[in-house]
GROMACS .gro file of C-alpha atoms in nm:
model
  444
    1MET     CA    1   0.000   0.003  -0.007
    2GLU     CA    2   0.118   0.341  -0.075
    3VAL     CA    3   0.274   0.571   0.205
    4MET     CA    4   0.190   0.935   0.176
    5ASP     CA    5   0.504   1.156   0.219
    6GLU     CA    6   0.360   1.325   0.545
    7GLY     CA    7   0.248   1.047   0.719
    8MET     CA    8  -0.069   0.895   0.870
    9ILE     CA    9  -0.280   1.113   1.072
   10SER     CA   10  -0.482   0.832   1.251
   11ALA     CA   11  -0.627   0.491   1.201
   12THR     CA   12  -0.981   0.396   1.185
   13GLU     CA   13  -1.180   0.124   0.991
   14SER     CA   14  -1.396   0.134   0.678
   15LEU     CA   15  -1.539  -0.072   0.425
   16CYS     CA   16  -1.447  -0.249   0.083
   17PRO     CA   17  -1.631  -0.086  -0.203
   18GLU     CA   18  -1.669  -0.414  -0.382
   19CYS     CA   19  -1.737  -0.668  -0.075
   20LEU     CA   20  -1.850  -0.440   0.200
   21ALA     CA   21  -1.618  -0.620   0.406
   22ARG     CA   22  -1.492  -0.405   0.738
   23ILE     CA   23  -1.120  -0.338   0.692
   24PRO     CA   24  -0.855  -0.123   0.829
   25ALA     CA   25  -0.815   0.232   0.713
   26GLN     CA   26  -0.604   0.526   0.763
   27ARG     CA   27  -0.636   0.895   0.743
   28VAL     CA   28  -0.324   1.036   0.558
   29VAL     CA   29  -0.209   1.389   0.484
   30GLN     CA   30  -0.062   1.532   0.194
   31GLY     CA   31  -0.017   1.890   0.179
   32GLU     CA   32  -0.380   2.074   0.230
   33LYS     CA   33  -0.542   1.728   0.110
   34VAL     CA   34  -0.626   1.463   0.352
   35TYR     CA   35  -0.698   1.095   0.213
   36MET     CA   36  -0.846   0.785   0.338
   37VAL     CA   37  -0.636   0.482   0.262
   38LYS     CA   38  -0.725   0.127   0.292
   39HIS     CA   39  -0.689  -0.209   0.171
   40CYS     CA   40  -0.900  -0.530   0.113
   41PRO     CA   41  -0.705  -0.869   0.109
   42GLU     CA   42  -0.932  -0.962  -0.186
   43HIS     CA   43  -1.013  -0.663  -0.374
   44GLY     CA   44  -0.670  -0.437  -0.325
   45ASP     CA   45  -0.590  -0.075  -0.247
   46TYR     CA   46  -0.822   0.220  -0.253
   47ARG     CA   47  -0.756   0.578  -0.178
   48THR     CA   48  -1.022   0.845  -0.176
   49LEU     CA   49  -1.016   1.226  -0.079
   50LEU     CA   50  -1.155   1.345   0.234
   51TRP     CA   51  -1.063   1.693   0.298
   52ARG     CA   52  -0.886   1.961   0.035
   53GLY     CA   53  -0.817   2.308   0.144
   54SER     CA   54  -0.851   2.528   0.471
   55PRO     CA   55  -0.940   2.522   0.751
   56GLN     CA   56  -0.711   2.267   0.846
   57TRP     CA   57  -0.830   1.926   0.919
   58ASP     CA   58  -0.716   1.891   1.250
   59SER     CA   59  -0.875   2.217   1.356
   60TRP     CA   60  -1.199   2.048   1.311
   61VAL     CA   61  -1.202   1.799   1.604
   62ARG     CA   62  -1.489   1.813   1.838
   63PRO     CA   63  -1.450   1.576   2.132
   64THR     CA   64  -1.742   1.432   2.267
   65ILE     CA   65  -1.847   1.199   2.569
   66PRO     CA   66  -2.038   0.893   2.428
   67THR     CA   67  -2.384   0.850   2.558
   68PRO     CA   68  -2.568   0.534   2.396
   69PRO     CA   69  -2.944   0.557   2.312
   70LYS     CA   70  -3.208   0.494   2.597
   71GLU     CA   71  -3.343   0.194   2.427
   72CYS     CA   72  -3.124  -0.039   2.161
   73PHE     CA   73  -3.309  -0.243   1.930
   74THR     CA   74  -3.027  -0.448   1.834
   75GLN     CA   75  -2.734  -0.627   2.007
   76VAL     CA   76  -2.363  -0.611   1.925
   77GLU     CA   77  -2.279  -0.908   1.743
   78LYS     CA   78  -2.100  -0.834   1.403
   79GLY     CA   79  -1.986  -0.501   1.471
   80CYS     CA   80  -2.031  -0.163   1.305
   81PRO     CA   81  -2.194  -0.074   1.075
   82PHE     CA   82  -2.340  -0.451   1.075
   83ASP     CA   83  -2.566  -0.438   1.380
   84CYS     CA   84  -2.746  -0.104   1.341
   85GLY     CA   85  -3.089  -0.038   1.504
   86LEU     CA   86  -2.919   0.134   1.732
   87CYS     CA   87  -2.694  -0.078   1.946
   88GLU     CA   88  -2.515  -0.004   2.268
   89ASP     CA   89  -2.204   0.082   2.081
   90HIS     CA   90  -2.336   0.393   1.908
   91TYR     CA   91  -2.212   0.694   2.058
   92LYS     CA   92  -2.506   0.949   2.023
   93THR     CA   93  -2.886   0.962   2.032
   94THR     CA   94  -3.101   1.091   1.769
   95CYS     CA   95  -3.118   1.463   1.715
   96THR     CA   96  -3.325   1.394   1.361
   97ALA     CA   97  -3.519   1.089   1.251
   98LEU     CA   98  -3.617   1.038   0.905
   99ILE     CA   99  -3.913   0.847   0.852
  100GLU     CA  100  -3.992   0.707   0.481
  101VAL     CA  101  -4.348   0.744   0.421
  102THR     CA  102  -4.319   0.634   0.042
  103GLN     CA  103  -4.073   0.514  -0.239
  104ARG     CA  104  -4.266   0.661  -0.495
  105CYS     CA  105  -4.153   0.981  -0.676
  106ASN     CA  106  -4.252   1.213  -0.950
  107LEU     CA  107  -3.897   1.277  -1.068
  108ASN     CA  108  -3.614   1.042  -1.172
  109CYS     CA  109  -3.294   1.205  -1.093
  110LYS     CA  110  -2.962   1.094  -1.187
  111PHE     CA  111  -2.842   1.131  -0.828
  112CYS     CA  112  -3.110   0.996  -0.563
  113PHE     CA  113  -2.954   0.829  -0.226
  114ALA     CA  114  -3.297   0.643  -0.168
  115ASN     CA  115  -3.304   0.480  -0.551
  116ALA     CA  116  -3.672   0.617  -0.548
  117GLY     CA  117  -3.916   0.601  -0.806
  118THR     CA  118  -4.020   0.241  -0.792
  119GLU     CA  119  -4.394   0.106  -0.698
  120LEU     CA  120  -4.359  -0.042  -0.351
  121ASP     CA  121  -4.624  -0.097  -0.097
  122GLU     CA  122  -4.633   0.214   0.116
  123PRO     CA  123  -4.639   0.165   0.466
  124SER     CA  124  -5.003   0.174   0.652
  125LEU     CA  125  -5.082   0.466   0.910
  126ASP     CA  126  -5.051   0.195   1.158
  127VAL     CA  127  -4.690   0.095   1.053
  128ILE     CA  128  -4.603   0.458   1.077
  129GLU     CA  129  -4.743   0.495   1.437
  130GLY     CA  130  -4.514   0.207   1.531
  131TRP     CA  131  -4.226   0.400   1.400
  132TYR     CA  132  -4.308   0.709   1.567
  133LYS     CA  133  -4.318   0.487   1.881
  134ASN     CA  134  -3.980   0.328   1.836
  135VAL     CA  135  -3.826   0.669   1.817
  136LEU     CA  136  -3.996   0.799   2.128
  137ALA     CA  137  -3.864   0.496   2.299
  138ALA     CA  138  -3.515   0.542   2.183
  139SER     CA  139  -3.436   0.913   2.186
  140GLY     CA  140  -3.763   1.082   2.311
  141PRO     CA  141  -3.952   1.348   2.113
  142VAL     CA  142  -3.675   1.432   1.861
  143ASN     CA  143  -3.687   1.640   1.524
  144ILE     CA  144  -3.886   1.435   1.272
  145GLN     CA  145  -3.852   1.440   0.886
  146LEU     CA  146  -4.088   1.294   0.670
  147SER     CA  147  -3.896   1.187   0.341
  148GLY     CA  148  -3.919   0.906   0.094
  149GLY     CA  149  -3.935   0.875  -0.238
  150GLU     CA  150  -4.147   1.204  -0.248
  151PRO     CA  151  -4.359   1.227   0.069
  152THR     CA  152  -4.618   1.481  -0.116
  153LEU     CA  153  -4.770   1.188  -0.323
  154ARG     CA  154  -4.946   1.058  -0.027
  155ASN     CA  155  -5.277   1.230  -0.004
  156ASP     CA  156  -5.312   1.131   0.361
  157LEU     CA  157  -4.985   1.313   0.449
  158PRO     CA  158  -5.168   1.553   0.657
  159VAL     CA  159  -5.274   1.275   0.876
  160ILE     CA  160  -4.928   1.143   0.919
  161LEU     CA  161  -4.851   1.471   1.044
  162GLU     CA  162  -5.127   1.505   1.268
  163MET     CA  163  -5.039   1.171   1.429
  164GLY     CA  164  -4.686   1.301   1.483
  165ARG     CA  165  -4.793   1.582   1.678
  166LYS     CA  166  -5.028   1.426   1.891
  167LEU     CA  167  -4.739   1.163   1.986
  168GLY     CA  168  -4.548   1.471   2.107
  169PHE     CA  169  -4.331   1.545   1.840
  170ASN     CA  170  -4.280   1.937   1.837
  171PHE     CA  171  -4.061   1.987   1.520
  172ILE     CA  172  -4.182   1.785   1.182
  173GLN     CA  173  -4.021   1.885   0.872
  174LEU     CA  174  -4.108   1.761   0.496
  175ASN     CA  175  -3.830   1.693   0.287
  176THR     CA  176  -3.927   1.733  -0.064
  177ASN     CA  177  -3.879   1.821  -0.437
  178GLY     CA  178  -4.146   2.083  -0.408
  179LEU     CA  179  -4.343   1.981  -0.737
  180ARG     CA  180  -4.676   1.945  -0.547
  181LEU     CA  181  -4.621   2.228  -0.319
  182ALA     CA  182  -4.603   2.438  -0.614
  183GLU     CA  183  -4.874   2.306  -0.781
  184ASP     CA  184  -5.121   2.261  -0.513
  185PRO     CA  185  -5.170   2.574  -0.271
  186GLY     CA  186  -5.461   2.406  -0.103
  187PHE     CA  187  -5.246   2.105   0.023
  188VAL     CA  188  -5.002   2.345   0.127
  189GLY     CA  189  -5.263   2.488   0.385
  190ARG     CA  190  -5.350   2.134   0.507
  191LEU     CA  191  -5.004   2.075   0.582
  192LYS     CA  192  -4.968   2.383   0.783
  193GLU     CA  193  -5.288   2.296   0.974
  194ALA     CA  194  -5.173   1.948   1.064
  195GLY     CA  195  -4.869   2.087   1.212
  196LEU     CA  196  -4.583   2.102   0.945
  197SER     CA  197  -4.283   2.321   1.113
  198SER     CA  198  -4.038   2.343   0.779
  199VAL     CA  199  -3.999   2.237   0.442
  200PHE     CA  200  -3.653   2.093   0.350
  201LEU     CA  201  -3.671   2.195  -0.024
  202GLN     CA  202  -3.452   2.024  -0.281
  203PHE     CA  203  -3.312   2.345  -0.473
  204ASP     CA  204  -3.003   2.261  -0.675
  205GLY     CA  205  -2.937   2.613  -0.824
  206THR     CA  206  -3.096   2.908  -0.977
  207GLU     CA  207  -3.026   2.812  -1.343
  208ASP     CA  208  -3.260   2.573  -1.537
  209SER     CA  209  -2.947   2.393  -1.685
  210ILE     CA  210  -2.854   2.287  -1.366
  211TYR     CA  211  -3.191   2.122  -1.314
  212GLN     CA  212  -3.174   1.987  -1.657
  213GLY     CA  213  -2.851   1.829  -1.592
  214ILE     CA  214  -2.929   1.670  -1.224
  215ARG     CA  215  -3.320   1.619  -1.215
  216GLY     CA  216  -3.382   1.587  -1.590
  217ARG     CA  217  -3.614   1.894  -1.665
  218ARG     CA  218  -3.647   2.250  -1.590
  219LEU     CA  219  -3.752   2.322  -1.253
  220PHE     CA  220  -3.647   2.686  -1.122
  221GLU     CA  221  -3.985   2.855  -1.154
  222VAL     CA  222  -4.132   2.553  -0.994
  223LYS     CA  223  -3.912   2.573  -0.706
  224ALA     CA  224  -3.980   2.946  -0.640
  225LYS     CA  225  -4.357   2.911  -0.680
  226ALA     CA  226  -4.322   2.625  -0.391
  227ILE     CA  227  -4.146   2.900  -0.171
  228GLU     CA  228  -4.408   3.153  -0.237
  229ASN     CA  229  -4.692   2.892  -0.154
  230CYS     CA  230  -4.488   2.815   0.158
  231ALA     CA  231  -4.463   3.171   0.282
  232GLN     CA  232  -4.828   3.239   0.235
  233HIS     CA  233  -4.903   2.993   0.517
  234GLY     CA  234  -4.597   3.093   0.746
  235ILE     CA  235  -4.388   2.756   0.657
  236GLY     CA  236  -4.037   2.802   0.699
  237VAL     CA  237  -3.818   2.677   0.406
  238VAL     CA  238  -3.467   2.535   0.384
  239LEU     CA  239  -3.304   2.544   0.039
  240VAL     CA  240  -3.100   2.211  -0.002
  241PRO     CA  241  -2.856   2.186  -0.277
  242THR     CA  242  -2.675   1.880  -0.371
  243LEU     CA  243  -2.321   2.020  -0.466
  244ILE     CA  244  -2.194   1.838  -0.781
  245PRO     CA  245  -1.843   1.940  -0.937
  246GLY     CA  246  -1.888   2.050  -1.307
  247ILE     CA  247  -2.282   2.108  -1.271
  248ASN     CA  248  -2.362   2.362  -0.998
  249THR     CA  249  -2.082   2.434  -0.773
  250HIS     CA  250  -2.005   2.777  -0.975
  251ASN     CA  251  -2.373   2.864  -0.838
  252ILE     CA  252  -2.322   2.844  -0.461
  253GLY     CA  253  -2.326   3.237  -0.450
  254GLY     CA  254  -2.608   3.259  -0.682
  255ILE     CA  255  -2.836   3.019  -0.436
  256ILE     CA  256  -2.744   3.220  -0.132
  257LYS     CA  257  -2.831   3.546  -0.302
  258PHE     CA  258  -3.150   3.407  -0.413
  259ALA     CA  259  -3.220   3.248  -0.035
  260LEU     CA  260  -3.137   3.626   0.074
  261GLU     CA  261  -3.390   3.778  -0.141
  262ASN     CA  262  -3.664   3.549  -0.015
  263LEU     CA  263  -3.574   3.604   0.366
  264PRO     CA  264  -3.761   3.541   0.595
  265ALA     CA  265  -3.978   3.277   0.413
  266VAL     CA  266  -3.627   3.088   0.307
  267ARG     CA  267  -3.477   3.043   0.652
  268GLY     CA  268  -3.140   2.903   0.541
  269VAL     CA  269  -2.932   2.707   0.284
  270HIS     CA  270  -2.819   2.358   0.396
  271PHE     CA  271  -2.560   2.250   0.112
  272GLN     CA  272  -2.488   1.868   0.101
  273PRO     CA  273  -2.174   1.771  -0.102
  274VAL     CA  274  -2.262   1.483  -0.359
  275SER     CA  275  -2.214   1.148  -0.195
  276TYR     CA  276  -2.170   0.816  -0.423
  277PHE     CA  277  -2.432   0.591  -0.294
  278GLY     CA  278  -2.794   0.480  -0.426
  279ARG     CA  279  -2.853   0.583  -0.773
  280ILE     CA  280  -2.544   0.756  -0.937
  281PRO     CA  281  -2.393   0.761  -1.273
  282LYS     CA  282  -2.079   0.634  -1.214
  283GLU     CA  283  -1.784   0.523  -0.981
  284PRO     CA  284  -1.637   0.866  -0.850
  285LEU     CA  285  -1.294   1.006  -0.874
  286ASP     CA  286  -1.153   1.262  -0.657
  287GLN     CA  287  -1.233   1.526  -0.916
  288ASP     CA  288  -1.615   1.448  -0.872
  289ARG     CA  289  -1.599   1.543  -0.500
  290ILE     CA  290  -1.626   1.890  -0.337
  291THR     CA  291  -1.517   1.869   0.019
  292LEU     CA  292  -1.639   2.082   0.317
  293PRO     CA  293  -1.341   2.346   0.327
  294GLU     CA  294  -1.398   2.369  -0.054
  295VAL     CA  295  -1.778   2.449   0.004
  296ILE     CA  296  -1.682   2.711   0.295
  297GLN     CA  297  -1.402   2.909   0.073
  298ALA     CA  298  -1.650   2.913  -0.218
  299ILE     CA  299  -1.918   3.073   0.002
  300GLU     CA  300  -1.693   3.359   0.082
  301GLU     CA  301  -1.583   3.382  -0.259
  302GLN     CA  302  -1.887   3.374  -0.437
  303THR     CA  303  -2.091   3.603  -0.213
  304ASP     CA  304  -1.784   3.867  -0.239
  305GLY     CA  305  -1.714   3.844   0.143
  306LEU     CA  306  -2.068   3.895   0.256
  307ILE     CA  307  -2.033   3.591   0.423
  308LYS     CA  308  -1.682   3.510   0.570
  309ALA     CA  309  -1.534   3.154   0.603
  310ALA     CA  310  -1.432   3.233   0.963
  311ASN     CA  311  -1.775   3.251   1.058
  312LEU     CA  312  -1.869   2.912   0.951
  313LYS     CA  313  -1.771   2.654   1.213
  314PRO     CA  314  -1.789   2.287   1.249
  315HIS     CA  315  -2.122   2.171   1.405
  316ASN     CA  316  -2.067   1.784   1.420
  317GLY     CA  317  -1.712   1.722   1.403
  318ARG     CA  318  -1.588   1.703   1.030
  319CYS     CA  319  -1.949   1.581   0.927
  320SER     CA  320  -2.070   1.931   0.903
  321PHE     CA  321  -2.058   2.324   0.952
  322SER     CA  322  -2.310   2.602   1.047
  323GLY     CA  323  -2.290   2.975   1.070
  324ASN     CA  324  -2.581   3.197   1.161
  325PHE     CA  325  -2.644   3.545   1.054
  326THR     CA  326  -2.889   3.847   1.101
  327ARG     CA  327  -2.968   4.084   0.840
  328GLN     CA  328  -2.888   4.437   0.927
  329LEU     CA  329  -3.076   4.733   0.752
  330ASP     CA  330  -2.775   4.813   0.523
  331GLY     CA  331  -2.814   4.449   0.358
  332SER     CA  332  -2.503   4.327   0.521
  333LEU     CA  333  -2.510   4.019   0.761
  334LYS     CA  334  -2.427   4.015   1.121
  335ALA     CA  335  -2.275   3.685   1.232
  336ILE     CA  336  -2.440   3.546   1.581
  337ILE     CA  337  -2.132   3.413   1.770
  338ASN     CA  338  -2.149   3.109   1.984
  339ASN     CA  339  -1.843   2.996   2.152
  340SER     CA  340  -1.973   2.709   2.336
  341CYS     CA  341  -1.820   2.463   2.083
  342CYS     CA  342  -1.507   2.574   2.226
  343ALA     CA  343  -1.571   2.483   2.610
  344GLY     CA  344  -1.406   2.128   2.566
  345PRO     CA  345  -1.569   1.800   2.538
  346GLU     CA  346  -1.941   1.765   2.593
  347ARG     CA  347  -2.198   1.462   2.630
  348ALA     CA  348  -2.307   1.335   2.330
  349ASP     CA  349  -2.662   1.357   2.442
  350GLU     CA  350  -2.636   1.713   2.526
  351LEU     CA  351  -2.496   1.789   2.176
  352ALA     CA  352  -2.787   1.616   2.006
  353ARG     CA  353  -3.035   1.814   2.228
  354LYS     CA  354  -2.873   2.148   2.141
  355THR     CA  355  -2.872   2.034   1.764
  356ARG     CA  356  -3.259   1.975   1.801
  357THR     CA  357  -3.313   2.276   1.959
  358PHE     CA  358  -3.134   2.468   1.713
  359VAL     CA  359  -3.266   2.324   1.415
  360ALA     CA  360  -3.616   2.338   1.526
  361ARG     CA  361  -3.568   2.723   1.623
  362GLN     CA  362  -3.408   2.840   1.310
  363TRP     CA  363  -3.557   2.634   1.043
  364SER     CA  364  -3.928   2.698   1.128
  365GLY     CA  365  -4.121   2.992   0.991
  366ALA     CA  366  -4.006   3.313   1.123
  367GLU     CA  367  -4.162   3.542   1.415
  368ARG     CA  368  -4.166   3.879   1.354
  369LEU     CA  369  -3.978   4.013   1.641
  370THR     CA  370  -3.707   4.298   1.635
  371ILE     CA  371  -3.344   4.242   1.608
  372GLN     CA  372  -3.200   4.153   1.934
  373SER     CA  373  -2.911   4.330   2.114
  374PRO     CA  374  -2.545   4.204   2.054
  375CYS     CA  375  -2.512   3.861   2.154
  376THR     CA  376  -2.342   3.715   2.420
  377ASN     CA  377  -2.167   3.340   2.416
  378SER     CA  378  -2.440   3.161   2.608
  379TRP     CA  379  -2.644   2.911   2.432
  380ASP     CA  380  -2.972   3.037   2.572
  381ASN     CA  381  -2.893   3.360   2.395
  382LEU     CA  382  -2.791   3.222   2.069
  383ILE     CA  383  -3.121   3.053   2.079
  384GLN     CA  384  -3.311   3.373   2.155
  385GLN     CA  385  -3.148   3.560   1.874
  386LEU     CA  386  -3.284   3.305   1.625
  387LYS     CA  387  -3.658   3.454   1.698
  388THR     CA  388  -3.539   3.734   1.462
  389TYR     CA  389  -3.492   3.720   1.089
  390ALA     CA  390  -3.188   3.484   1.133
  391PHE     CA  391  -3.037   3.338   0.838
  392SER     CA  392  -2.842   2.992   0.848
  393ILE     CA  393  -2.574   2.873   0.601
  394SER     CA  394  -2.495   2.514   0.679
  395GLY     CA  395  -2.344   2.212   0.516
  396MET     CA  396  -2.329   1.822   0.566
  397ALA     CA  397  -2.092   1.553   0.406
  398PHE     CA  398  -2.258   1.218   0.407
  399GLN     CA  399  -2.025   0.916   0.378
  400ASP     CA  400  -2.021   0.654   0.100
  401VAL     CA  401  -1.880   0.330   0.057
  402TRP     CA  402  -1.530   0.475  -0.066
  403ASN     CA  403  -1.481   0.746   0.229
  404LEU     CA  404  -1.670   0.577   0.513
  405ASP     CA  405  -1.477   0.633   0.849
  406ILE     CA  406  -1.653   0.399   1.105
  407ASP     CA  407  -1.555   0.646   1.386
  408ARG     CA  408  -1.764   0.926   1.210
  409LEU     CA  409  -2.043   0.660   1.156
  410LYS     CA  410  -2.067   0.600   1.528
  411ASN     CA  411  -2.098   0.962   1.622
  412CYS     CA  412  -2.407   1.021   1.358
  413CYS     CA  413  -2.743   1.165   1.514
  414ILE     CA  414  -2.917   1.184   1.204
  415HIS     CA  415  -3.129   0.821   1.204
  416VAL     CA  416  -3.334   0.662   0.932
  417VAL     CA  417  -3.634   0.445   1.072
  418SER     CA  418  -3.614   0.116   0.875
  419PRO     CA  419  -3.923  -0.054   0.764
  420GLU     CA  420  -3.860  -0.297   1.074
  421GLY     CA  421  -3.857   0.006   1.323
  422LYS     CA  422  -3.488   0.007   1.392
  423LEU     CA  423  -3.313   0.355   1.378
  424ILE     CA  424  -3.028   0.334   1.151
  425PRO     CA  425  -2.759   0.608   1.111
  426PHE     CA  426  -2.822   0.779   0.746
  427CYS     CA  427  -2.496   0.695   0.611
  428ALA     CA  428  -2.534   0.339   0.696
  429TYR     CA  429  -2.871   0.302   0.591
  430ASN     CA  430  -2.817   0.453   0.229
  431LEU     CA  431  -2.453   0.277   0.178
  432THR     CA  432  -2.428   0.072  -0.112
  433ASP     CA  433  -2.104  -0.117  -0.286
  434LYS     CA  434  -1.985   0.012  -0.619
  435TYR     CA  435  -2.274  -0.216  -0.774
  436GLY     CA  436  -2.576  -0.038  -0.578
  437HIS     CA  437  -2.623  -0.334  -0.342
  438SER     CA  438  -2.727  -0.208   0.009
  439ILE     CA  439  -2.687  -0.344   0.365
  440TYR     CA  440  -3.000  -0.221   0.491
  441ARG     CA  441  -3.218  -0.042   0.244
  442ARG     CA  442  -3.442  -0.308   0.044
  443GLU     CA  443  -3.326  -0.401  -0.312
  444ARG     CA  444  -3.551  -0.260  -0.576
   0.00000   0.00000   0.00000
């Protein structure tokens, strides 16, 4: 196996992209780049880019004290990631639970982590109620994201929302491509009445050529109409671009500009660098990836410094970043500073609680209050400031079979509820080998 000039950073474990066997792996530095290097005895060597550019890799360590779930639905037998459910070796309780209410879809995207669009039996309301109750047992009333497929294809989606609210879930978000929200404003109203808190809107750019390349059709006006209909009903919208080099990474600043023009209906932008699992066009090379530091630098450059890279901080270790801002009267953005992340190790359950509280406050519909006084460093003061027209910029780098780091996976607090009612970390649930075969997701 090749040894990089500047040596190994640290050891972990990963999976073989061909056979999904658990194998040793190393994180190796070469200049401003960090690679995962691993070897499968049967299928040979792999090297995948993890990090490219500034901020430095080692500056984004965020130590936590593990706290396993309150109730585990599986036993440790084969080891991570093959015992998910969650098991007692998982480090974090749930911050967001994804419930997939359908696998049907009204698009056929080239990139789709769920490989959605097939006609499968949809879970009944009784089954979904059982999933809600399993989440409560494992982690309490965490944030819920209703997903799919395309969940708005279910006409009983308002009933599913009402059920979750009655069971005690205070923040329920809809993960959607927005087609029905644009076409059916009455349905949007019913979702609001049923208790919808926020819309997580697939939004890949402000140019129709981008949608043509990723989603197969022109969609920008449809997305704008969906946002307009949500605004009329006071539903907060988060724009969620899948960033794909050569397709829409040039439009990062344009997306942010559009979001700011639609504040406070649009509560923020949540960038997701493309991950290669589910339905993908080809096996990725390093040039097919954009890493978190590259996203951060592009945000500063493409907004002409309106958003500074220094104000985008690690949110969940090396998985994600976030920054929060209030818009001033002159159009500038003032960063909301929170230094609690630098106070030393925290319990994983406390970090999950903070993540839940923060997301629910920031991504819901805006409250029409005046801008607060300059902030202090307390967490409570940070949450209080988000009652203004605050605007968030964040990013999440999901893992695929080429860059999977099992240490990172154990720290995941975003969990998918499987058809059996188990809670499985998002990256493990969607993980596929290079041929598209999954560990957990049902084969199509």
